[in-house]
Amino acid sequence: MSTDYELIALDMDDTLLRSDKTISEETILSFKKVREAGKHVVICTGRPVAELAPYDEQFKDIHYYICESGALVYDHWKNQIAARHAIEASAMPDIIDVLDKEDLMVQFMVDGASIVERAKIPHMDHYNMGVYIPLYSSVATPVDDIKAAIRENAGSIEKMNLYHTSREASIRTSERLSEKNLPIERIYAEISSLEISPKGIHKGVGISDLASYLGIPIEKTIAVGDADNDIPMLETAGLSLAMGNANDHAKAAADLVIPDNNHDGCLYAINKYLL
């Protein structure tokens, strides 16, 4: 195990963010200490760039974001996309075909923007996503016809989130997509969500690509996460840390378990392993 790590990649929801979606002041101050030490704190999230806007001031010392589960690498200081991957347009008709099979809400991402169904934003609690209503109301791009919007953006969509009413429902959608043998990755997230990414793209690709871009050996990186969609980066990084509140899959994939998201687990990781 390395003792001189240069980069730490932090998942956001249920990892860096506390249950109320805030970040402790001590953790925010640690970002500046990392920058001054010539090292990197990186956000590695399933969120699009648009959903990081409310944290812009708190992330002023963070140079790079890995967004959309590795599909988009973003230079925060220059406000520009460094790399992106899109789902093949050929997959969209079959994806659209499954949307009516379950009661679900669709979100998709293009160039870091968040596109969602206008009518369903006030009812996100029905899809176990009620905590995000204020965020989506302020930063998402709402559309009235989500299927038409998907068709219009086919070939440019980096990621899709399908929010379901239950985990069982998201499993059924995943199985239907699996039967179509599409060039996509499918992974479960949140309480009952299904994430769709381009084939071969995941958070592990994102952290590997950024480390290579920065000239940092992958064994000098740390990944911190809590859920299934974090497992690829936990398996890729030189040191992998699972939050105390992480699910069993993430804990099994990690080298170590650290304090939970409500007890400054990320601050612990930064101080103990990076600084």
CSV table of C-alpha atoms in Angstrom, one decimal:
chain,number,residue,atom,x,y,z
A,1,MET,CA,0.0,0.0,0.0
A,2,SER,CA,1.4,3.4,-1.0
A,3,THR,CA,2.0,6.0,1.7
A,4,ASP,CA,2.2,9.0,-0.5
A,5,TYR,CA,-1.1,9.5,-2.3
A,6,GLU,CA,-1.6,12.4,-4.7
A,7,LEU,CA,-5.3,12.4,-5.5
A,8,ILE,CA,-8.5,11.5,-3.7
A,9,ALA,CA,-11.8,11.0,-5.6
A,10,LEU,CA,-14.9,11.5,-3.5
A,11,ASP,CA,-18.4,10.4,-4.4
A,12,MET,CA,-20.9,13.0,-3.4
A,13,ASP,CA,-24.3,11.6,-2.3
A,14,ASP,CA,-24.1,9.7,1.0
A,15,THR,CA,-20.3,10.1,0.9
A,16,LEU,CA,-19.1,13.7,0.9
A,17,LEU,CA,-22.6,15.0,1.5
A,18,ARG,CA,-24.3,14.4,4.8
A,19,SER,CA,-27.8,13.1,4.9
A,20,ASP,CA,-29.1,16.7,4.7
A,21,LYS,CA,-26.9,17.3,1.5
A,22,THR,CA,-24.6,19.6,3.3
A,23,ILE,CA,-20.8,19.5,3.8
A,24,SER,CA,-19.0,20.2,7.1
A,25,GLU,CA,-17.0,23.4,7.2
A,26,GLU,CA,-13.9,21.4,8.4
A,27,THR,CA,-14.1,19.3,5.2
A,28,ILE,CA,-14.4,22.3,3.0
A,29,LEU,CA,-11.3,23.8,4.6
A,30,SER,CA,-9.4,20.6,4.0
A,31,PHE,CA,-9.9,21.1,0.2
A,32,LYS,CA,-7.7,24.3,0.4
A,33,LYS,CA,-5.1,22.4,2.4
A,34,VAL,CA,-4.9,19.7,-0.3
A,35,ARG,CA,-4.5,22.3,-3.0
A,36,GLU,CA,-1.8,24.1,-1.1
A,37,ALA,CA,0.0,20.7,-0.7
A,38,GLY,CA,0.0,20.3,-4.5
A,39,LYS,CA,-2.4,17.4,-4.4
A,40,HIS,CA,-5.9,16.9,-5.7
A,41,VAL,CA,-9.4,16.4,-4.3
A,42,VAL,CA,-11.7,15.3,-7.1
A,43,ILE,CA,-15.4,15.0,-7.1
A,44,CYS,CA,-16.4,11.7,-8.7
A,45,THR,CA,-20.2,11.6,-8.9
A,46,GLY,CA,-23.1,10.3,-10.9
A,47,ARG,CA,-24.4,13.8,-11.0
A,48,PRO,CA,-24.1,16.1,-14.1
A,49,VAL,CA,-22.2,19.4,-13.9
A,50,ALA,CA,-25.4,21.3,-13.5
A,51,GLU,CA,-26.1,19.7,-10.2
A,52,LEU,CA,-22.8,20.8,-8.7
A,53,ALA,CA,-23.6,24.5,-9.2
A,54,PRO,CA,-25.1,24.9,-5.7
A,55,TYR,CA,-21.7,23.8,-4.3
A,56,ASP,CA,-19.6,26.0,-6.6
A,57,GLU,CA,-18.2,28.2,-3.8
A,58,GLN,CA,-17.6,25.3,-1.5
A,59,PHE,CA,-15.7,23.5,-4.4
A,60,LYS,CA,-13.6,26.6,-5.3
A,61,ASP,CA,-10.4,24.7,-4.4
A,62,ILE,CA,-11.4,21.6,-6.5
A,63,HIS,CA,-10.0,21.7,-10.0
A,64,TYR,CA,-11.6,18.7,-11.6
A,65,TYR,CA,-14.9,16.9,-11.5
A,66,ILE,CA,-15.6,13.4,-12.8
A,67,CYS,CA,-19.3,13.6,-13.5
A,68,GLU,CA,-22.0,11.3,-14.8
A,69,SER,CA,-20.3,8.2,-13.5
A,70,GLY,CA,-17.2,8.7,-15.6
A,71,ALA,CA,-18.9,9.8,-18.8
A,72,LEU,CA,-17.8,13.5,-18.4
A,73,VAL,CA,-14.6,14.9,-17.1
A,74,TYR,CA,-14.9,18.6,-16.3
A,75,ASP,CA,-12.3,21.3,-15.6
A,76,HIS,CA,-14.1,23.4,-12.9
A,77,TRP,CA,-11.6,26.2,-13.0
A,78,LYS,CA,-11.8,26.7,-16.7
A,79,ASN,CA,-15.5,25.9,-16.9
A,80,GLN,CA,-15.0,23.5,-19.8
A,81,ILE,CA,-15.4,19.9,-20.7
A,82,ALA,CA,-12.2,17.9,-20.8
A,83,ALA,CA,-13.6,14.6,-22.0
A,84,ARG,CA,-17.0,13.1,-22.7
A,85,HIS,CA,-18.6,9.8,-23.8
A,86,ALA,CA,-22.1,9.4,-25.1
A,87,ILE,CA,-24.5,6.5,-25.3
A,88,GLU,CA,-24.8,5.2,-28.9
A,89,ALA,CA,-27.8,6.7,-30.7
A,90,SER,CA,-28.8,3.2,-31.9
A,91,ALA,CA,-29.7,2.2,-28.3
A,92,MET,CA,-32.3,4.9,-27.8
A,93,PRO,CA,-35.3,3.4,-29.5
A,94,ASP,CA,-35.0,0.3,-27.3
A,95,ILE,CA,-34.4,2.3,-24.2
A,96,ILE,CA,-37.5,4.5,-25.0
A,97,ASP,CA,-39.5,1.3,-25.5
A,98,VAL,CA,-39.0,0.2,-21.9
A,99,LEU,CA,-40.0,3.5,-20.3
A,100,ASP,CA,-43.8,2.8,-20.3
A,101,LYS,CA,-43.4,-0.7,-18.7
A,102,GLU,CA,-42.9,0.8,-15.2
A,103,ASP,CA,-44.0,3.9,-13.2
A,104,LEU,CA,-40.7,5.8,-13.4
A,105,MET,CA,-39.1,9.3,-13.9
A,106,VAL,CA,-36.4,9.9,-16.5
A,107,GLN,CA,-33.4,12.2,-16.2
A,108,PHE,CA,-30.8,12.4,-18.9
A,109,MET,CA,-27.6,14.4,-19.3
A,110,VAL,CA,-26.1,16.2,-22.3
A,111,ASP,CA,-22.9,18.3,-22.0
A,112,GLY,CA,-23.3,18.3,-18.3
A,113,ALA,CA,-26.9,19.6,-18.3
A,114,SER,CA,-29.7,17.8,-16.5
A,115,ILE,CA,-32.9,17.2,-18.5
A,116,VAL,CA,-36.0,16.0,-16.7
A,117,GLU,CA,-39.8,15.7,-17.0
A,118,ARG,CA,-41.3,18.9,-15.8
A,119,ALA,CA,-44.5,17.4,-14.4
A,120,LYS,CA,-42.7,14.9,-12.2
A,121,ILE,CA,-40.3,17.2,-10.4
A,122,PRO,CA,-42.9,18.0,-7.6
A,123,HIS,CA,-43.5,14.3,-7.2
A,124,MET,CA,-40.0,13.0,-6.9
A,125,ASP,CA,-40.7,11.6,-3.4
A,126,HIS,CA,-42.9,9.0,-5.2
A,127,TYR,CA,-39.7,7.8,-6.8
A,128,ASN,CA,-37.7,7.8,-3.5
A,129,MET,CA,-35.9,11.0,-4.7
A,130,GLY,CA,-37.8,13.7,-2.7
A,131,VAL,CA,-34.7,15.1,-1.2
A,132,TYR,CA,-33.6,16.3,-4.6
A,133,ILE,CA,-36.8,18.4,-5.4
A,134,PRO,CA,-35.2,21.7,-4.5
A,135,LEU,CA,-32.1,20.9,-6.5
A,136,TYR,CA,-34.0,19.8,-9.6
A,137,SER,CA,-36.3,22.8,-9.3
A,138,SER,CA,-33.4,25.2,-9.5
A,139,VAL,CA,-30.8,23.6,-11.8
A,140,ALA,CA,-32.5,21.1,-14.1
A,141,THR,CA,-33.8,21.8,-17.6
A,142,PRO,CA,-37.4,20.8,-17.6
A,143,VAL,CA,-39.2,19.4,-20.7
A,144,ASP,CA,-42.8,18.5,-21.3
A,145,ASP,CA,-42.2,15.5,-23.5
A,146,ILE,CA,-39.2,13.5,-22.2
A,147,LYS,CA,-39.4,10.9,-25.0
A,148,ALA,CA,-39.3,13.6,-27.7
A,149,ALA,CA,-36.3,15.2,-25.9
A,150,ILE,CA,-34.5,11.9,-25.9
A,151,ARG,CA,-35.0,11.4,-29.6
A,152,GLU,CA,-33.8,14.9,-30.3
A,153,ASN,CA,-30.6,14.4,-28.3
A,154,ALA,CA,-29.9,10.8,-29.4
A,155,GLY,CA,-26.2,10.4,-29.9
A,156,SER,CA,-25.4,13.2,-27.4
A,157,ILE,CA,-26.7,11.7,-24.2
A,158,GLU,CA,-23.9,10.9,-21.8
A,159,LYS,CA,-26.0,9.2,-19.1
A,160,MET,CA,-29.6,8.4,-18.1
A,161,ASN,CA,-31.2,7.9,-14.7
A,162,LEU,CA,-34.4,6.0,-14.4
A,163,TYR,CA,-36.0,6.7,-11.0
A,164,HIS,CA,-38.4,3.9,-9.9
A,165,THR,CA,-40.9,3.5,-7.1
A,166,SER,CA,-39.1,0.4,-5.8
A,167,ARG,CA,-35.9,-1.6,-6.2
A,168,GLU,CA,-37.9,-4.5,-7.6
A,169,ALA,CA,-39.2,-2.2,-10.4
A,170,SER,CA,-35.7,-1.0,-11.3
A,171,ILE,CA,-34.6,-4.6,-11.5
A,172,ARG,CA,-37.4,-5.4,-13.9
A,173,THR,CA,-36.4,-2.5,-16.1
A,174,SER,CA,-32.7,-3.6,-16.0
A,175,GLU,CA,-33.7,-7.1,-17.0
A,176,ARG,CA,-35.8,-5.8,-20.0
A,177,LEU,CA,-32.8,-3.8,-21.2
A,178,SER,CA,-30.5,-6.7,-20.7
A,179,GLU,CA,-32.6,-8.8,-23.1
A,180,LYS,CA,-32.1,-6.2,-25.8
A,181,ASN,CA,-28.3,-6.6,-25.7
A,182,LEU,CA,-27.6,-2.9,-26.0
A,183,PRO,CA,-24.2,-1.1,-25.9
A,184,ILE,CA,-24.8,0.3,-22.4
A,185,GLU,CA,-23.8,-0.2,-18.8
A,186,ARG,CA,-26.6,-0.7,-16.2
A,187,ILE,CA,-26.1,-0.2,-12.5
A,188,TYR,CA,-28.3,0.3,-9.5
A,189,ALA,CA,-28.1,3.5,-7.4
A,190,GLU,CA,-29.9,5.4,-4.7
A,191,ILE,CA,-32.9,3.5,-3.2
A,192,SER,CA,-34.5,2.4,-6.4
A,193,SER,CA,-32.8,4.0,-9.3
A,194,LEU,CA,-31.2,2.5,-12.5
A,195,GLU,CA,-28.3,4.3,-14.1
A,196,ILE,CA,-27.6,3.8,-17.8
A,197,SER,CA,-24.1,4.8,-19.2
A,198,PRO,CA,-22.2,4.2,-22.4
A,199,LYS,CA,-20.7,0.7,-22.8
A,200,GLY,CA,-17.5,0.4,-20.9
A,201,ILE,CA,-17.8,3.7,-19.1
A,202,HIS,CA,-18.0,3.9,-15.3
A,203,LYS,CA,-16.3,5.8,-12.4
A,204,GLY,CA,-13.2,3.6,-12.7
A,205,VAL,CA,-12.7,4.8,-16.2
A,206,GLY,CA,-13.1,8.4,-15.0
A,207,ILE,CA,-10.5,8.2,-12.2
A,208,SER,CA,-8.1,6.3,-14.5
A,209,ASP,CA,-8.5,8.8,-17.3
A,210,LEU,CA,-8.0,11.8,-15.0
A,211,ALA,CA,-5.0,10.3,-13.3
A,212,SER,CA,-3.4,9.6,-16.6
A,213,TYR,CA,-4.2,13.2,-17.8
A,214,LEU,CA,-2.5,14.6,-14.6
A,215,GLY,CA,0.4,12.2,-14.8
A,216,ILE,CA,-0.4,10.6,-11.5
A,217,PRO,CA,0.2,6.8,-11.2
A,218,ILE,CA,-3.1,5.0,-10.5
A,219,GLU,CA,-1.6,3.4,-7.4
A,220,LYS,CA,-1.2,7.0,-6.0
A,221,THR,CA,-5.0,7.6,-6.0
A,222,ILE,CA,-7.6,7.1,-3.4
A,223,ALA,CA,-11.3,6.4,-4.0
A,224,VAL,CA,-14.1,6.9,-1.5
A,225,GLY,CA,-17.7,5.7,-2.0
A,226,ASP,CA,-20.8,4.1,-0.6
A,227,ALA,CA,-22.8,2.4,-3.3
A,228,ASP,CA,-22.7,-0.1,-6.3
A,229,ASN,CA,-21.9,2.6,-8.8
A,230,ASP,CA,-18.8,3.4,-6.8
A,231,ILE,CA,-17.4,-0.1,-7.0
A,232,PRO,CA,-15.6,0.3,-10.3
A,233,MET,CA,-13.5,3.2,-8.9
A,234,LEU,CA,-13.0,1.4,-5.6
A,235,GLU,CA,-11.5,-1.5,-7.6
A,236,THR,CA,-9.4,0.9,-9.8
A,237,ALA,CA,-7.8,3.2,-7.2
A,238,GLY,CA,-4.6,2.5,-5.3
A,239,LEU,CA,-6.5,2.7,-2.0
A,240,SER,CA,-10.3,2.2,-1.7
A,241,LEU,CA,-12.3,3.4,1.2
A,242,ALA,CA,-15.9,2.6,1.9
A,243,MET,CA,-18.0,4.8,4.1
A,244,GLY,CA,-19.4,3.4,7.3
A,245,ASN,CA,-22.9,3.8,5.8
A,246,ALA,CA,-21.9,2.1,2.6
A,247,ASN,CA,-23.8,-0.9,1.3
A,248,ASP,CA,-22.4,-4.4,1.7
A,249,HIS,CA,-21.2,-4.6,-1.9
A,250,ALA,CA,-19.2,-1.4,-1.6
A,251,LYS,CA,-17.7,-2.5,1.7
A,252,ALA,CA,-16.6,-5.8,0.2
A,253,ALA,CA,-14.9,-4.0,-2.7
A,254,ALA,CA,-13.0,-1.6,-0.5
A,255,ASP,CA,-9.7,-2.0,1.3
A,256,LEU,CA,-10.9,-0.2,4.4
A,257,VAL,CA,-14.1,1.1,6.0
A,258,ILE,CA,-14.0,4.7,7.4
A,259,PRO,CA,-16.6,6.8,9.4
A,260,ASP,CA,-20.0,7.4,7.9
A,261,ASN,CA,-21.1,10.5,5.9
A,262,ASN,CA,-22.6,12.1,8.9
A,263,HIS,CA,-19.4,11.8,10.9
A,264,ASP,CA,-16.9,13.4,8.5
A,265,GLY,CA,-15.7,10.2,6.9
A,266,CYS,CA,-14.3,12.1,3.9
A,267,LEU,CA,-12.4,14.5,6.2
A,268,TYR,CA,-11.0,11.5,8.0
A,269,ALA,CA,-9.8,10.0,4.7
A,270,ILE,CA,-8.2,13.3,3.5
A,271,ASN,CA,-6.4,13.9,6.8
A,272,LYS,CA,-5.2,10.3,7.3
A,273,TYR,CA,-4.4,9.1,3.8
A,274,LEU,CA,-3.8,12.2,1.6
A,275,LEU,CA,-2.4,14.9,4.0
